Short mmCIF file of C-alpha atoms in Angstrom, two decimals:
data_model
loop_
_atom_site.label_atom_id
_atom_site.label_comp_id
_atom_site.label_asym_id
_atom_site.label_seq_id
_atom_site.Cartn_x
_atom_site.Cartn_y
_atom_site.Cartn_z
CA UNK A 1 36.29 161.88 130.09
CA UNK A 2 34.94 161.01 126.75
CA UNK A 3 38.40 162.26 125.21
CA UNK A 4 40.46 159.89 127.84
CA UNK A 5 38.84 157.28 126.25
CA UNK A 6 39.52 158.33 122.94
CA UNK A 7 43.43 158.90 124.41
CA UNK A 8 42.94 155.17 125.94
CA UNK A 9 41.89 153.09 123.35
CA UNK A 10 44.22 154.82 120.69
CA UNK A 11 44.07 154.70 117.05
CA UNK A 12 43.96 151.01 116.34
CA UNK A 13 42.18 147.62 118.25
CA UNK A 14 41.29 143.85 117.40
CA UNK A 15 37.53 142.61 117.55
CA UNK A 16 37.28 139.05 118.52
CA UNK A 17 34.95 136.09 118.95
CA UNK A 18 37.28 134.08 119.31
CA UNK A 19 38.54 136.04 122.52
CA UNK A 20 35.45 135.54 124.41
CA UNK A 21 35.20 131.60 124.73
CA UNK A 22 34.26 129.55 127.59
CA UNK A 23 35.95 126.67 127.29
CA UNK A 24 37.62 126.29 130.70
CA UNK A 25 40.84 124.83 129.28
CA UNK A 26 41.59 127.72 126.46
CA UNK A 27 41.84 130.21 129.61
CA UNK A 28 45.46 130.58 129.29
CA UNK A 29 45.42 130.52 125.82
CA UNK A 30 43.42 133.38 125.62
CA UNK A 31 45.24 135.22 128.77
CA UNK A 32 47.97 134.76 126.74
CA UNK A 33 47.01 135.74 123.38
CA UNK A 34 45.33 139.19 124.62
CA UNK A 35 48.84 139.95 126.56
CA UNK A 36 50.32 139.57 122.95
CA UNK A 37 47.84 141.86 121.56
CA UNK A 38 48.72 144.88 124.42
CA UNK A 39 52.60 144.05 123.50
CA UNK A 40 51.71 144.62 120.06
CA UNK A 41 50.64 148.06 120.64
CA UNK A 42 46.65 147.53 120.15
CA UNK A 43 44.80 149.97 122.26
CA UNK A 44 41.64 147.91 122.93
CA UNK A 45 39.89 144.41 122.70
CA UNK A 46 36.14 144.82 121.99
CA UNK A 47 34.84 141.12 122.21
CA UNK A 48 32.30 140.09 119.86
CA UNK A 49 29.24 137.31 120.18
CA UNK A 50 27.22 139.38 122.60
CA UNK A 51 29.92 138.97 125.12
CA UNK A 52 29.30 140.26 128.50
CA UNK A 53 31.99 141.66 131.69
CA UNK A 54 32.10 137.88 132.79
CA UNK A 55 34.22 137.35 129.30
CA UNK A 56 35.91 140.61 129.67
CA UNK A 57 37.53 140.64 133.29
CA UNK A 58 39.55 137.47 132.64
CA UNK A 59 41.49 139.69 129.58
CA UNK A 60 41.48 142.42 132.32
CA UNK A 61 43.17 140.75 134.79
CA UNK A 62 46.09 138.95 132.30
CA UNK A 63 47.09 142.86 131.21
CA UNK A 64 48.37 145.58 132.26
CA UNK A 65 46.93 148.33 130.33
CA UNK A 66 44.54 147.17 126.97
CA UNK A 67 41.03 148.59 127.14
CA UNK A 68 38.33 145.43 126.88
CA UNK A 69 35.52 145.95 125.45
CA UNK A 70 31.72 144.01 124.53
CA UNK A 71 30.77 144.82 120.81
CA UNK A 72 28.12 143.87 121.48
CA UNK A 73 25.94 142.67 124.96
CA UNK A 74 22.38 142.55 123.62
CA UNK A 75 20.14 144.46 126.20
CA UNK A 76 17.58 141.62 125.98
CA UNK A 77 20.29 139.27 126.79
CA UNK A 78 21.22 140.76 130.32
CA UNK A 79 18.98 142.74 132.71
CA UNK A 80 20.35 145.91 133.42
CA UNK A 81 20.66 146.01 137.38
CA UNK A 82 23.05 142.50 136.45
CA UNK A 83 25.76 144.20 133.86
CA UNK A 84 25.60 147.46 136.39
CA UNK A 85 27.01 145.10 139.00
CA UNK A 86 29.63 143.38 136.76
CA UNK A 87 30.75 146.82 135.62
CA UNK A 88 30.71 148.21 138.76
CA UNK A 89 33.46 145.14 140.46
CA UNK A 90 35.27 145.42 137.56
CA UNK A 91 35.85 149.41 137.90
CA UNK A 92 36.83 148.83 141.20
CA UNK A 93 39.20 146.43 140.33
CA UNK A 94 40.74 147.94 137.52
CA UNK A 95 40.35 151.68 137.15
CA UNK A 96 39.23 152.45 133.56
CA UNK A 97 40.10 149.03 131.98
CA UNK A 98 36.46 147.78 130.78
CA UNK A 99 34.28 149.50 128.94
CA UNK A 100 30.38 148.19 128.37
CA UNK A 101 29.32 148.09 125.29
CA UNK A 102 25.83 147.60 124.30
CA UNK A 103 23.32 147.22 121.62
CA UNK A 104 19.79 145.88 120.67
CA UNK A 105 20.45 143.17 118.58
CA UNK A 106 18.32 141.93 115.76
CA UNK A 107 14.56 140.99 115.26
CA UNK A 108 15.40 137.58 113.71
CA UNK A 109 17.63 136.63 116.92
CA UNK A 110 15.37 137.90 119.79
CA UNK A 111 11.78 136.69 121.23
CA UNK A 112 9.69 139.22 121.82
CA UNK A 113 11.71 142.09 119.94
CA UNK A 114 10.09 145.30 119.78
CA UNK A 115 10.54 149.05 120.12
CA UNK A 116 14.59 148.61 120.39
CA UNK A 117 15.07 152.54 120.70
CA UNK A 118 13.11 152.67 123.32
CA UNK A 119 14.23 149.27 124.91
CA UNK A 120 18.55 150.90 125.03
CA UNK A 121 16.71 154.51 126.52
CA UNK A 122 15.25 152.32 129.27
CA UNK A 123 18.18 150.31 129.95
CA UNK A 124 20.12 153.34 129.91
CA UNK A 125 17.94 155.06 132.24
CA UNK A 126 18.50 152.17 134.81
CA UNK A 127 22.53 152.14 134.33
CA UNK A 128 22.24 155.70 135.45
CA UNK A 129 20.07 154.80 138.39
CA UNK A 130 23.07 152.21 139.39
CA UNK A 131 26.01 154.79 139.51
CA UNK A 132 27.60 153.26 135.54
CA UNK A 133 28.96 156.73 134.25
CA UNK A 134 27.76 157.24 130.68
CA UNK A 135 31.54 158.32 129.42
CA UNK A 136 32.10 154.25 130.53
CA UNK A 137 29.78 153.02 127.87
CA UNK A 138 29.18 152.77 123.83
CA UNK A 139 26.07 151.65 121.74
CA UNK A 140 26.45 149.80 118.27
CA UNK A 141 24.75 152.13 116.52
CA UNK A 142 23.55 152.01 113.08
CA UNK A 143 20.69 154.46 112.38
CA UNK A 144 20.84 158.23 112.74
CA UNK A 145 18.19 157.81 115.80
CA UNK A 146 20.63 155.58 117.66
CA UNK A 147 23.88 157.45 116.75
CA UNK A 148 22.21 160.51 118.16
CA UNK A 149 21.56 158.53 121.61
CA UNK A 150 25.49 156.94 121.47
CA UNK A 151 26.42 160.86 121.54
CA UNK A 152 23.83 161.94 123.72
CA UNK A 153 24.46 158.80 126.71
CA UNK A 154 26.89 157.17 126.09
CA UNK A 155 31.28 158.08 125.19
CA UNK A 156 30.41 157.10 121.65
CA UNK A 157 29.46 154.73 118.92
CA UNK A 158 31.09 150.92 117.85
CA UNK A 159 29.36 150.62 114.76
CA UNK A 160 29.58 146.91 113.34
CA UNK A 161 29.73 145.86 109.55
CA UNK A 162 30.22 149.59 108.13
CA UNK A 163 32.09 151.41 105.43
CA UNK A 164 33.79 155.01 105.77
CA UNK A 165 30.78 156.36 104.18
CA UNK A 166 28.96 155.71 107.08
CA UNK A 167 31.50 156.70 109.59
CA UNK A 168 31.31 159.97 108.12
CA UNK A 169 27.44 160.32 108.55
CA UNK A 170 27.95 158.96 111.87
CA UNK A 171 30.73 161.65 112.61
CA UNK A 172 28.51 164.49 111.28
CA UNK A 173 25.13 162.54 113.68
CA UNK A 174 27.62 162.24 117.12
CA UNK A 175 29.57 165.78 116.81
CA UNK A 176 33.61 166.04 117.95
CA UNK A 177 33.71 165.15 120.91
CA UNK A 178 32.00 161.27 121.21
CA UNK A 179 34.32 158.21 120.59
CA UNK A 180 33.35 156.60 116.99
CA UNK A 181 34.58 153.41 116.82
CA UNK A 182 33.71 151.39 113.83
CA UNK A 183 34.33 147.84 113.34
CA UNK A 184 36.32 146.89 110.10
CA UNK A 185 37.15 143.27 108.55
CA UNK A 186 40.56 142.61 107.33
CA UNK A 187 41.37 139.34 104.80
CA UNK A 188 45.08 139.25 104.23
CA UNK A 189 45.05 137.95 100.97
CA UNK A 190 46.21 139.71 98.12
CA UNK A 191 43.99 137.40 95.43
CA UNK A 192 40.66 138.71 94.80
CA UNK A 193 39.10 135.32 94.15
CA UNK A 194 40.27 133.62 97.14
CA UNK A 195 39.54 136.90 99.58
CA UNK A 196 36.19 137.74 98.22
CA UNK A 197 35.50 133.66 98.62
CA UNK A 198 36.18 134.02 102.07
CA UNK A 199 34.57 137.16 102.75
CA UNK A 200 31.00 135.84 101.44
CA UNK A 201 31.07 133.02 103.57
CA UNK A 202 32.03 135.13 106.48
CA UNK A 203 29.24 137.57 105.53
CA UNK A 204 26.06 135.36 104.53
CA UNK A 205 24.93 134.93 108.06
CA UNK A 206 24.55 139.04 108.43
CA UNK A 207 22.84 139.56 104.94
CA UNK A 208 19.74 137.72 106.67
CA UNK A 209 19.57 140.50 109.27
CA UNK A 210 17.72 143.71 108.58
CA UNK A 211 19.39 145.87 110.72
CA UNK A 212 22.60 145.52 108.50
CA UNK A 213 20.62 145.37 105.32
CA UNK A 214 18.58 148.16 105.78
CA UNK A 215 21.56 149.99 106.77
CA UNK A 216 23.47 149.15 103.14
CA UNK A 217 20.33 150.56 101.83
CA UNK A 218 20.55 153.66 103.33
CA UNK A 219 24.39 153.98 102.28
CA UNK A 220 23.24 153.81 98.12
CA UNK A 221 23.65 149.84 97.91
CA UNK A 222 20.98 147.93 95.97
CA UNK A 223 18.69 144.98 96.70
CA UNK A 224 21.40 143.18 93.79
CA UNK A 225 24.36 144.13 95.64
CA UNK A 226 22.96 142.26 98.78
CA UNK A 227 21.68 139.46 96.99
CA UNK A 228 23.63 135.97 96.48
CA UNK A 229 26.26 137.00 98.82
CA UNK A 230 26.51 140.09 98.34
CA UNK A 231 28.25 141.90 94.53
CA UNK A 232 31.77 142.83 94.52
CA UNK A 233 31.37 146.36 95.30
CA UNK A 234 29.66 145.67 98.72
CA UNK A 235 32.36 142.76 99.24
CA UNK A 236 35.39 145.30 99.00
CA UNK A 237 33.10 148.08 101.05
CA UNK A 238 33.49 146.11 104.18
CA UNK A 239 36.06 143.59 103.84
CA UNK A 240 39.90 144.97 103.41
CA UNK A 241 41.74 142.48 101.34
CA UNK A 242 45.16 142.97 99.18
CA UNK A 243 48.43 143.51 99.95
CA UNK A 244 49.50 145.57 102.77
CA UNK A 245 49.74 148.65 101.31
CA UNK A 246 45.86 148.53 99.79
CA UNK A 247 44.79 147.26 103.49
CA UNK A 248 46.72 150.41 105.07
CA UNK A 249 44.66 152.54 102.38
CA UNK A 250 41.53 151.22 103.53
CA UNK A 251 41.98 151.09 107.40
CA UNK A 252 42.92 154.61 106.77
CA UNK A 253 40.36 155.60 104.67
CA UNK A 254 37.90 155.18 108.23
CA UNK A 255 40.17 157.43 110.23
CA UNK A 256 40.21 160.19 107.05
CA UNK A 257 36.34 159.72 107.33
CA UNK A 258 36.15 160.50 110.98
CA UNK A 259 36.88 157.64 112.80
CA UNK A 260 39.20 158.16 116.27
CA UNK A 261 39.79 154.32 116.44
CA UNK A 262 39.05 151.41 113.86
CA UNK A 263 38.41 147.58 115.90
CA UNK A 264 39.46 145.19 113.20
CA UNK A 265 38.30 141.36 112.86
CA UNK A 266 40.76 139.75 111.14
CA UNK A 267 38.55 136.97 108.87
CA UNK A 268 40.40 133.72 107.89
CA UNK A 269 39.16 130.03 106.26
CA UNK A 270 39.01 128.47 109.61
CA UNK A 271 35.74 127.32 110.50
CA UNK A 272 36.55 126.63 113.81
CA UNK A 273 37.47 129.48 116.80
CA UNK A 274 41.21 129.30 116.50
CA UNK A 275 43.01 132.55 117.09
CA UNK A 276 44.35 134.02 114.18
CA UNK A 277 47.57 134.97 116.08
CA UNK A 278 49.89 134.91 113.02
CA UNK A 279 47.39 137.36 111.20
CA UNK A 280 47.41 139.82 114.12
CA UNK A 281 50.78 140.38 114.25
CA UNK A 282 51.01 141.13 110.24
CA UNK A 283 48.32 143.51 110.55
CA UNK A 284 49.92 145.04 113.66
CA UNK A 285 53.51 145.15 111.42
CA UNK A 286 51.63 146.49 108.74
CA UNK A 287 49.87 149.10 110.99
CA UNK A 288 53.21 150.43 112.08
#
């Protein structure tokens, strides 16, 4: 089923925080807004902020067809038995439509964090127990050890904040067959100043989190090029910027790597959680 998926979710999808807000009277808005994302020929939704089914099913139920996603729910946010029991309504609702997507978060965010390997084995052992079929869920996996268990228990990986260097590792780590998914931020602006100005901002919250770090580390970066907001050669590793034949370059440098879909964040100046509707139908134009 893992190649359904794959099938499902297509080559392209948008990653959103902005998708998964609560505020009672932006429902519509959003109902609306992920309708014009599945007319726009996206293949999934994978909602960001350690979103959970609750944020999901609403998307679910304005569509017809879009795969919605979590990227991520933080298994010390959510007991297990609870997210088995939204998944499981959901399924039965809509046949194929949700897909849960977990991960373990970060040591700086979480009381009590410890052992997170062994923390998503348990709380995969226990989705098991409840009847949630592995080919219906994805880990954010970063490290080899977790890439191996997104292959091994899961339909694949959604890796967050990574280059096509690392989707190929991770290709070579999860074999053929798993879905790899990687996350990719998109600027559309073609002036380096302004773009790489609005990419540090965006990214100075996740240079304080080792996960992320550690994992720039492992893909040749320096200690320099993650200091004071990180150099321009990690900047342009995970930010597309330019005009949109150099952003078509770089989404497709992922799928050359070994990626079978990309879930792209489009990154603006606005500070606040306004949907970036303009900018997701020029990248969906530009996509083709």
């Amino acid at each position: 089923m893992t190649a359904s998926l794959k099938e499902t979710v297509g080559r392209h999808g948008i990653w959103s925080h902005e998708l998964r807000s609560e505020a009672p009277d932006r429902r519509g808005e959003l109902a609306e807004a992920a309708a014009e994302l599945e007319e726009l020929g996206y293949g999934a939704v994978w909602l960001g902020g350690s979103s959970t089914v609750d944020h999901a099913a609403p998307l679910i139920r304005a569509t017809r067809r879009i795969v919605v996603g979590t990227s991520i729910q933080s298994v010390w946010q959510r007991d297990a038995a609870t997210s088995a029991a939204g998944f499981l309504e959901v399924e039965a609702a809509h046949p194929g439509r949700f897909v849960l997507g977990l991960g373990v978060s970060h040591g700086p965010l979480v009381q009590g964090y410890r052992r997170p390997y062994s923390a998503m084995v348990g709380y995969l052992d226990e989705l098991d127990k409840a009847g949630v079929p592995a080919d219906r869920r994805v880990l954010a996996a970063l490290g080899p050890r977790m890439l191996g268990l997104a292959g091994d228990r899961a339909a694949g990986a959604v890796p967050y904040l990574v280059t096509p260097e690392h989707t190929a590792r991770a290709r070579e780590i999860l074999g053929e067959q798993p879905l790899l998914a990687p996350e990719f931020k998109v600027i559309l602006e073609p002036d380096p100043a302004r773009a790489r100005e609005t990419a540090r901002a965006y990214l100075a919250r996740y240079l304080q989190l080792p996960n992320y770090t550690d994992n720039f580390l492992r893909l040749g970066f320096t200690e320099t090029d993650i200091a004071d907001g990180g150099s321009d050669q990690l900047i342009d590793a995970v930010f597309a910027w330019g005009d949109e034949t150099r952003i078509r370059e770089r989404i497709t440098a992922f799928h050359e790597a070994g990626a079978d879909h990309v879930a792209l964040q489009v990154v603006t100046t606005n500070a606040d959680d306004t949907l970036p509707r303009e900018e997701w139908r020029r990248l969906a134009s530009l996509l083709g």
